[in-house]
Amino acid sequence: MASLVLGIETSCDDTAAAVIEDGRRARSSVIASQAVHREFGGVVPELASRAHLDLLGPTVDRALAEAHVGLDDLDAIAVTRGPGLLGSLVVGVAYAKALALAADRPLVGVNHIEAHIWASALDGAEIPTPFVGAALSGGHTEFIVARGFGDYTLWGQTRDDAAGEAFDKVAKLLGLGFPGGPIIDRLAAGGDARAFDLPRAMIGSGDYDVSFSGLKTAVRQVIGDRTPPHPETWLADLCASFRAAVVETLEAKILRLARDTGAAAVVIGGGVAANRELRAVLGRGAERLGIPAFFPSPVWCTDNAAMIGLVGSWMLERGQTSGPDLEPVANLEEMGFAAPALAAAS
Ligand code: KG4
Ligand code: ZN
């Protein structure tokens, strides 16, 4: 009999549900993106939790229907426990608890960052350990070493803006829309990455941390008092130069960590993992180190519930289930994920 786990994700502005079969394949994956944030150029937490309340029930129903399963067929219900926006997490966790109670099935609380890092496994990737995992999204930029499932050390992170946040903020400065990453990625394709000399902060520092706020300020200075619409080649050149600065910074830190720790692979996850330049540059960089680089297919890069169901299935196999006392946690540090590296760094 196939094992079936329902995954639920509500940590930010995507309401998502998925059914995972045998801890490896998504039988369904439904994502209801909240259009309400677009006009604000960023996620508005209060609006996000309200939208989750409206969207979650229908989204779960659709995920079950598309997988041709009922609640009774499920082996467990997995839900994002954190990190994320507290008000959004509360909606998902409360819903999952009620569902687990109604269906009399175990509940599994999943770490969103851990799920991003293992998302490549949804494509069938067999990832060798130890590996360097990078979670690169709108809210996160973390570099970890994974010695196996559940065994992680955090080695580096952003000191200010997350990588995806930098894309979003620069897109907003340019009047391009939200989320900015895919738009800048597309516009950059026709541009000259050497047209503007933008900073690569901390690229030579001996640690594994990054910083993107200075880059954003540098882009603001380039824009000056130009107002949209921007000349086409100027825009393409600026997008390409900005993208190159982010990509080269990430590449330097990820590959240094891989080299220093003797990693057998690098694994990228999160919305920014969909970036075409990052995929190309890191792919070549890992090849020079003689190790593979794994990127999830684009649908598994951005927030989805399949990655939550996947990690939830593996936790279920290990008996790592929770009771009705499961609480959402907003910060990664409080999830017992960051502690070893913080200790190692001090
Ligand atoms: O993982 P995700 O869906 O949500 C969070 O957990 O934050 O990531 C969304 C982020 C946004 O900041 C978005 O601009 C960025 O990922 N993103 C990209 C690309 N696609 C999405 N950034 C750069 N290049 C892309 N192609
Ligand atoms: Zn995410």
CSV table of C-alpha atoms and ligand atoms in Angstrom, one decimal:
chain,number,residue,atom,x,y,z
A,1,MET,CA,0.0,0.0,0.0
A,2,ALA,CA,1.3,3.4,-0.9
A,3,SER,CA,1.8,5.8,1.9
A,4,LEU,CA,-0.1,9.1,1.5
A,5,VAL,CA,0.7,12.3,3.3
A,6,LEU,CA,-1.2,15.6,2.9
A,7,GLY,CA,1.1,18.7,3.0
A,8,ILE,CA,-0.1,22.1,4.0
A,9,GLU,CA,1.9,25.4,3.5
A,10,THR,CA,0.8,28.8,4.7
A,11,SER,CA,4.1,30.5,5.9
A,12,CYS,CA,4.0,33.5,3.6
A,13,ASP,CA,1.6,34.6,0.8
A,14,ASP,CA,1.0,31.3,-0.9
A,15,THR,CA,-1.8,29.0,0.3
A,16,ALA,CA,-0.8,25.5,-0.8
A,17,ALA,CA,-1.8,21.9,-0.3
A,18,ALA,CA,-0.4,18.7,-1.8
A,19,VAL,CA,-0.6,14.9,-1.5
A,20,ILE,CA,2.7,13.0,-1.4
A,21,GLU,CA,2.9,9.4,-2.3
A,22,ASP,CA,5.6,7.1,-0.7
A,23,GLY,CA,7.7,10.0,0.5
A,24,ARG,CA,8.8,10.9,-3.0
A,25,ARG,CA,6.2,11.8,-5.6
A,26,ALA,CA,3.6,14.5,-5.6
A,27,ARG,CA,0.2,13.1,-6.6
A,28,SER,CA,-1.2,16.6,-6.5
A,29,SER,CA,0.1,20.1,-5.7
A,30,VAL,CA,-2.2,23.1,-5.6
A,31,ILE,CA,-1.0,26.6,-5.0
A,32,ALA,CA,-3.3,29.6,-4.5
A,33,SER,CA,-1.2,32.7,-4.9
A,34,GLN,CA,-2.6,35.7,-3.2
A,35,ALA,CA,-3.0,38.5,-5.8
A,36,VAL,CA,-3.9,41.0,-3.1
A,37,HIS,CA,-0.2,41.9,-2.3
A,38,ARG,CA,0.7,42.9,-5.8
A,39,GLU,CA,-0.4,46.5,-5.6
A,40,PHE,CA,1.7,47.0,-2.4
A,41,GLY,CA,4.9,45.7,-4.0
A,42,GLY,CA,5.4,43.2,-1.1
A,43,VAL,CA,3.6,40.9,1.3
A,44,VAL,CA,1.2,42.6,3.7
A,45,PRO,CA,1.1,40.1,6.7
A,46,GLU,CA,-2.4,41.1,7.9
A,47,LEU,CA,-3.8,40.6,4.4
A,48,ALA,CA,-1.9,37.3,4.0
A,49,SER,CA,-3.4,35.6,7.1
A,50,ARG,CA,-7.0,36.7,6.1
A,51,ALA,CA,-6.5,35.3,2.6
A,52,HIS,CA,-5.2,32.0,4.0
A,53,LEU,CA,-8.4,31.7,6.0
A,54,ASP,CA,-10.5,32.1,2.8
A,55,LEU,CA,-8.3,30.0,0.5
A,56,LEU,CA,-7.1,27.1,2.7
A,57,GLY,CA,-10.3,25.0,2.8
A,58,PRO,CA,-10.9,25.0,-1.0
A,59,THR,CA,-7.1,24.5,-1.7
A,60,VAL,CA,-7.0,21.3,0.5
A,61,ASP,CA,-10.2,20.0,-1.0
A,62,ARG,CA,-8.7,20.5,-4.5
A,63,ALA,CA,-5.4,18.8,-3.6
A,64,LEU,CA,-7.3,15.7,-2.2
A,65,ALA,CA,-9.6,15.6,-5.3
A,66,GLU,CA,-6.8,15.9,-7.8
A,67,ALA,CA,-4.9,13.1,-6.0
A,68,HIS,CA,-8.2,11.0,-6.0
A,69,VAL,CA,-8.0,10.4,-2.3
A,70,GLY,CA,-10.2,11.1,0.7
A,71,LEU,CA,-9.2,12.1,4.3
A,72,ASP,CA,-9.5,8.5,5.3
A,73,ASP,CA,-6.8,7.4,2.8
A,74,LEU,CA,-4.2,9.6,4.4
A,75,ASP,CA,-1.4,8.3,6.7
A,76,ALA,CA,-0.6,11.8,8.2
A,77,ILE,CA,-1.1,15.5,7.8
A,78,ALA,CA,2.1,17.6,7.5
A,79,VAL,CA,2.1,21.3,8.0
A,80,THR,CA,4.6,24.1,7.9
A,81,ARG,CA,5.4,24.9,11.5
A,82,GLY,CA,7.8,27.8,10.7
A,83,PRO,CA,9.7,29.9,10.1
A,84,GLY,CA,7.4,32.5,8.5
A,85,LEU,CA,4.7,35.1,9.3
A,86,LEU,CA,3.2,34.2,12.6
A,87,GLY,CA,-0.4,35.1,11.6
A,88,SER,CA,-0.1,33.0,8.4
A,89,LEU,CA,1.4,30.0,10.2
A,90,VAL,CA,-1.3,30.1,12.8
A,91,VAL,CA,-4.0,29.6,10.1
A,92,GLY,CA,-2.2,26.5,8.6
A,93,VAL,CA,-1.3,24.9,11.9
A,94,ALA,CA,-4.8,25.3,13.3
A,95,TYR,CA,-6.4,23.9,10.2
A,96,ALA,CA,-4.0,20.9,10.1
A,97,LYS,CA,-4.7,20.2,13.8
A,98,ALA,CA,-8.4,20.2,13.2
A,99,LEU,CA,-8.0,17.9,10.1
A,100,ALA,CA,-5.7,15.5,12.0
A,101,LEU,CA,-8.2,15.3,14.9
A,102,ALA,CA,-11.2,14.8,12.5
A,103,ALA,CA,-9.4,12.1,10.5
A,104,ASP,CA,-7.7,10.6,13.5
A,105,ARG,CA,-4.3,10.8,11.8
A,106,PRO,CA,-0.9,11.9,13.1
A,107,LEU,CA,0.2,15.5,12.7
A,108,VAL,CA,3.7,16.4,11.5
A,109,GLY,CA,5.2,19.9,12.0
A,110,VAL,CA,7.7,20.7,9.2
A,111,ASN,CA,10.5,23.3,9.0
A,112,HIS,CA,10.0,25.4,5.9
A,113,ILE,CA,13.7,25.9,5.3
A,114,GLU,CA,14.4,22.2,5.6
A,115,ALA,CA,11.6,21.6,3.0
A,116,HIS,CA,13.1,24.1,0.5
A,117,ILE,CA,16.5,22.4,0.8
A,118,TRP,CA,15.1,18.9,0.1
A,119,ALA,CA,12.7,20.1,-2.7
A,120,SER,CA,15.0,18.6,-5.4
A,121,ALA,CA,14.0,15.1,-4.2
A,122,LEU,CA,10.5,15.8,-5.6
A,123,ASP,CA,12.2,15.5,-9.1
A,124,GLY,CA,13.7,12.1,-8.0
A,125,ALA,CA,17.2,13.6,-7.2
A,126,GLU,CA,19.4,11.2,-5.1
A,127,ILE,CA,21.5,13.7,-3.2
A,128,PRO,CA,24.9,12.5,-1.7
A,129,THR,CA,25.8,13.7,1.8
A,130,PRO,CA,27.3,15.7,3.2
A,131,PHE,CA,26.0,18.6,1.1
A,132,VAL,CA,25.9,22.3,1.2
A,133,GLY,CA,22.2,23.5,1.1
A,134,ALA,CA,21.3,27.0,0.3
A,135,ALA,CA,17.7,28.2,1.1
A,136,LEU,CA,17.3,31.4,-1.1
A,137,SER,CA,13.9,33.0,-0.9
A,138,GLY,CA,12.0,36.2,-0.3
A,139,GLY,CA,12.4,35.8,3.5
A,140,HIS,CA,15.6,33.7,3.7
A,141,THR,CA,19.2,33.3,2.7
A,142,GLU,CA,20.8,30.5,4.7
A,143,PHE,CA,23.7,28.3,4.0
A,144,ILE,CA,23.8,25.0,5.8
A,145,VAL,CA,25.8,21.8,5.8
A,146,ALA,CA,23.6,18.7,5.8
A,147,ARG,CA,25.2,15.4,7.0
A,148,GLY,CA,21.9,13.6,6.4
A,149,PHE,CA,18.2,14.1,6.9
A,150,GLY,CA,17.6,16.0,10.1
A,151,ASP,CA,21.3,16.7,10.7
A,152,TYR,CA,22.2,20.3,9.9
A,153,THR,CA,24.6,23.0,10.8
A,154,LEU,CA,23.9,26.6,9.8
A,155,TRP,CA,27.1,28.2,8.6
A,156,GLY,CA,26.1,31.5,7.0
A,157,GLN,CA,23.2,33.8,6.4
A,158,THR,CA,22.3,37.3,5.2
A,159,ARG,CA,23.1,40.2,7.6
A,160,ASP,CA,20.2,42.2,6.2
A,161,ASP,CA,18.0,41.6,3.1
A,162,ALA,CA,17.3,38.1,1.8
A,163,ALA,CA,18.3,37.4,-1.8
A,164,GLY,CA,14.7,37.3,-3.0
A,165,GLU,CA,13.9,40.5,-1.0
A,166,ALA,CA,16.8,42.3,-2.8
A,167,PHE,CA,15.2,41.3,-6.2
A,168,ASP,CA,11.8,42.5,-5.0
A,169,LYS,CA,13.1,45.8,-3.6
A,170,VAL,CA,15.1,46.6,-6.7
A,171,ALA,CA,12.0,45.7,-8.9
A,172,LYS,CA,10.0,48.1,-6.8
A,173,LEU,CA,12.6,50.9,-7.2
A,174,LEU,CA,12.3,50.3,-11.0
A,175,GLY,CA,8.5,50.3,-10.9
A,176,LEU,CA,8.5,46.7,-12.3
A,177,GLY,CA,5.9,44.9,-10.2
A,178,PHE,CA,5.9,42.1,-7.6
A,179,PRO,CA,7.4,39.5,-7.1
A,180,GLY,CA,10.5,41.1,-8.7
A,181,GLY,CA,12.7,38.1,-9.1
A,182,PRO,CA,11.2,36.6,-12.2
A,183,ILE,CA,10.7,40.0,-13.9
A,184,ILE,CA,14.3,41.1,-13.3
A,185,ASP,CA,15.5,37.6,-14.4
A,186,ARG,CA,13.6,38.0,-17.7
A,187,LEU,CA,14.7,41.6,-18.4
A,188,ALA,CA,18.3,40.8,-17.5
A,189,ALA,CA,18.5,38.2,-20.3
A,190,GLY,CA,18.9,40.9,-22.9
A,191,GLY,CA,21.3,43.1,-20.9
A,192,ASP,CA,25.0,43.6,-20.4
A,193,ALA,CA,26.0,42.5,-16.9
A,194,ARG,CA,29.2,44.7,-17.0
A,195,ALA,CA,27.3,47.9,-17.9
A,196,PHE,CA,27.1,49.1,-14.2
A,197,ASP,CA,29.8,48.5,-11.6
A,198,LEU,CA,27.8,47.4,-8.6
A,199,PRO,CA,29.2,46.2,-5.2
A,200,ARG,CA,29.6,42.6,-4.2
A,201,ALA,CA,29.5,43.2,-0.4
A,202,MET,CA,31.4,40.7,1.9
A,203,ILE,CA,32.4,38.6,-1.1
A,204,GLY,CA,36.0,38.4,0.2
A,205,SER,CA,35.1,38.1,3.9
A,206,GLY,CA,36.4,35.0,5.6
A,207,ASP,CA,32.9,33.9,6.7
A,208,TYR,CA,29.9,32.6,4.9
A,209,ASP,CA,27.6,35.6,5.5
A,210,VAL,CA,26.2,37.9,2.8
A,211,SER,CA,24.7,41.4,2.7
A,212,PHE,CA,22.5,42.8,0.0
A,213,SER,CA,21.4,46.2,1.4
A,214,GLY,CA,24.4,48.1,0.1
A,215,LEU,CA,23.7,46.7,-3.4
A,216,LYS,CA,20.1,47.9,-3.2
A,217,THR,CA,21.4,51.4,-2.2
A,218,ALA,CA,23.9,51.4,-5.1
A,219,VAL,CA,21.0,50.6,-7.6
A,220,ARG,CA,19.0,53.4,-6.1
A,221,GLN,CA,21.9,55.8,-6.8
A,222,VAL,CA,22.1,54.5,-10.4
A,223,ILE,CA,18.4,55.1,-10.9
A,224,GLY,CA,18.8,58.7,-9.5
A,225,ASP,CA,15.7,60.7,-10.3
A,226,ARG,CA,14.8,58.8,-13.4
A,227,THR,CA,11.1,57.8,-13.3
A,228,PRO,CA,9.4,55.0,-15.3
A,229,PRO,CA,9.2,54.2,-18.1
A,230,HIS,CA,12.9,53.4,-18.4
A,231,PRO,CA,14.8,53.2,-21.7
A,232,GLU,CA,14.8,49.5,-22.7
A,233,THR,CA,18.6,48.9,-23.0
A,234,TRP,CA,19.3,50.9,-19.8
A,235,LEU,CA,16.8,48.7,-17.9
A,236,ALA,CA,18.1,45.5,-19.3
A,237,ASP,CA,21.7,46.5,-18.5
A,238,LEU,CA,20.8,47.5,-15.0
A,239,CYS,CA,18.8,44.3,-14.3
A,240,ALA,CA,21.7,42.2,-15.7
A,241,SER,CA,24.3,44.0,-13.7
A,242,PHE,CA,22.2,43.7,-10.5
A,243,ARG,CA,21.5,40.0,-11.1
A,244,ALA,CA,25.2,39.3,-11.7
A,245,ALA,CA,26.1,41.0,-8.4
A,246,VAL,CA,23.7,38.8,-6.4
A,247,VAL,CA,24.6,35.7,-8.3
A,248,GLU,CA,28.4,36.1,-7.9
A,249,THR,CA,28.0,36.8,-4.2
A,250,LEU,CA,25.9,33.7,-3.6
A,251,GLU,CA,28.2,31.6,-5.8
A,252,ALA,CA,31.3,32.7,-3.9
A,253,LYS,CA,29.9,31.9,-0.5
A,254,ILE,CA,28.2,28.6,-1.5
A,255,LEU,CA,31.3,27.2,-3.3
A,256,ARG,CA,33.7,28.4,-0.5
A,257,LEU,CA,31.5,26.5,2.1
A,258,ALA,CA,31.4,23.4,-0.2
A,259,ARG,CA,35.2,23.5,-0.6
A,260,ASP,CA,35.9,24.1,3.1
A,261,THR,CA,33.7,21.4,4.3
A,262,GLY,CA,34.4,18.8,1.6
A,263,ALA,CA,30.8,18.7,0.5
A,264,ALA,CA,29.7,16.0,-1.9
A,265,ALA,CA,27.1,18.2,-3.6
A,266,VAL,CA,25.5,21.6,-3.5
A,267,VAL,CA,21.7,21.8,-3.3
A,268,ILE,CA,19.8,25.0,-3.9
A,269,GLY,CA,16.2,25.7,-2.9
A,270,GLY,CA,13.7,28.6,-2.6
A,271,GLY,CA,12.3,31.0,-5.1
A,272,VAL,CA,15.7,32.4,-6.1
A,273,ALA,CA,16.8,28.9,-7.1
A,274,ALA,CA,14.6,29.5,-10.2
A,275,ASN,CA,17.0,32.2,-11.3
A,276,ARG,CA,18.4,31.2,-14.7
A,277,GLU,CA,21.8,32.9,-14.2
A,278,LEU,CA,22.2,31.4,-10.7
A,279,ARG,CA,21.5,27.9,-12.1
A,280,ALA,CA,24.0,28.4,-14.9
A,281,VAL,CA,26.8,30.0,-12.8
A,282,LEU,CA,26.5,27.6,-9.8
A,283,GLY,CA,26.2,24.6,-12.1
A,284,ARG,CA,29.5,25.5,-13.7
A,285,GLY,CA,31.1,26.4,-10.4
A,286,ALA,CA,30.2,23.0,-8.8
A,287,GLU,CA,31.5,21.2,-11.9
A,288,ARG,CA,34.9,22.9,-11.4
A,289,LEU,CA,34.8,21.4,-7.8
A,290,GLY,CA,33.9,18.1,-9.3
A,291,ILE,CA,30.6,17.8,-7.4
A,292,PRO,CA,27.0,17.9,-8.7
A,293,ALA,CA,24.6,20.9,-8.1
A,294,PHE,CA,21.0,20.2,-7.6
A,295,PHE,CA,18.2,22.7,-8.4
A,296,PRO,CA,14.5,21.8,-8.1
A,297,SER,CA,12.5,22.2,-11.2
A,298,PRO,CA,10.9,25.7,-11.1
A,299,VAL,CA,7.6,24.6,-9.7
A,300,TRP,CA,9.3,23.2,-6.6
A,301,CYS,CA,11.5,26.3,-6.1
A,302,THR,CA,8.9,28.8,-5.0
A,303,ASP,CA,6.6,28.0,-2.0
A,304,ASN,CA,4.6,24.8,-2.4
A,305,ALA,CA,3.1,22.2,-0.2
A,306,ALA,CA,4.7,19.2,-1.9
A,307,MET,CA,8.0,19.9,-0.3
A,308,ILE,CA,6.2,20.1,3.1
A,309,GLY,CA,4.5,16.7,2.4
A,310,LEU,CA,7.8,15.2,1.4
A,311,VAL,CA,9.7,16.2,4.5
A,312,GLY,CA,6.6,15.3,6.6
A,313,SER,CA,6.6,11.8,5.1
A,314,TRP,CA,10.2,11.3,6.0
A,315,MET,CA,9.6,12.5,9.6
A,316,LEU,CA,6.5,10.3,9.8
A,317,GLU,CA,8.7,7.3,8.9
A,318,ARG,CA,11.0,8.2,11.9
A,319,GLY,CA,8.0,8.6,14.2
A,320,GLN,CA,8.6,12.4,14.5
A,321,THR,CA,4.9,13.3,14.9
A,322,SER,CA,3.3,16.0,17.0
A,323,GLY,CA,0.2,16.2,19.2
A,324,PRO,CA,-2.5,18.8,19.4
A,325,ASP,CA,0.0,21.0,21.3
A,326,LEU,CA,2.0,21.8,18.0
A,327,GLU,CA,2.7,25.5,18.0
A,328,PRO,CA,3.8,27.7,15.0
A,329,VAL,CA,7.2,29.3,15.3
A,330,ALA,CA,8.1,32.5,13.5
A,331,ASN,CA,11.9,32.4,13.8
A,332,LEU,CA,14.3,29.8,12.5
A,333,GLU,CA,16.5,30.1,15.6
A,334,GLU,CA,13.7,29.0,17.8
A,335,MET,CA,13.3,25.8,15.7
A,336,GLY,CA,16.5,24.3,16.9
A,337,PHE,CA,18.0,24.6,13.5
A,338,ALA,CA,20.5,27.5,13.9
A,339,ALA,CA,21.9,26.7,17.2
A,340,PRO,CA,24.9,24.5,16.3
A,341,ALA,CA,26.3,27.0,13.8
A,342,LEU,CA,25.8,30.0,16.1
A,343,ALA,CA,27.7,28.1,18.7
A,344,ALA,CA,30.5,27.2,16.1
A,345,ALA,CA,30.8,30.8,15.0
A,346,SER,CA,31.1,32.3,18.4
B,1,KG4,O1,10.4,30.6,-1.8
B,1,KG4,P1,9.5,31.7,-2.1
B,1,KG4,O2,8.3,31.4,-3.0
B,1,KG4,O3,8.9,32.4,-0.9
B,1,KG4,C1,9.5,32.6,0.3
B,1,KG4,O4,9.6,31.7,1.1
B,1,KG4,O5,10.0,33.8,0.4
B,1,KG4,O6,10.4,32.8,-2.8
B,1,KG4,C2,9.9,34.0,-3.4
B,1,KG4,C3,11.0,34.9,-3.7
B,1,KG4,C4,10.6,36.3,-4.1
B,1,KG4,O7,11.4,37.2,-3.5
B,1,KG4,C5,10.9,36.3,-5.6
B,1,KG4,O8,11.2,37.5,-6.2
B,1,KG4,C6,12.1,35.3,-5.8
B,1,KG4,O9,11.8,34.3,-4.8
B,1,KG4,N1,12.2,34.7,-7.1
B,1,KG4,C7,13.3,34.9,-7.9
B,1,KG4,C8,13.0,34.2,-9.1
B,1,KG4,N2,11.8,33.6,-9.0
B,1,KG4,C9,11.3,33.9,-7.8
B,1,KG4,N3,14.4,35.6,-7.7
B,1,KG4,C10,15.3,35.7,-8.7
B,1,KG4,N4,15.1,35.1,-9.9
B,1,KG4,C11,14.0,34.3,-10.1
B,1,KG4,N5,13.8,33.8,-11.3
B,2,ZN,ZN,9.8,29.7,1.1
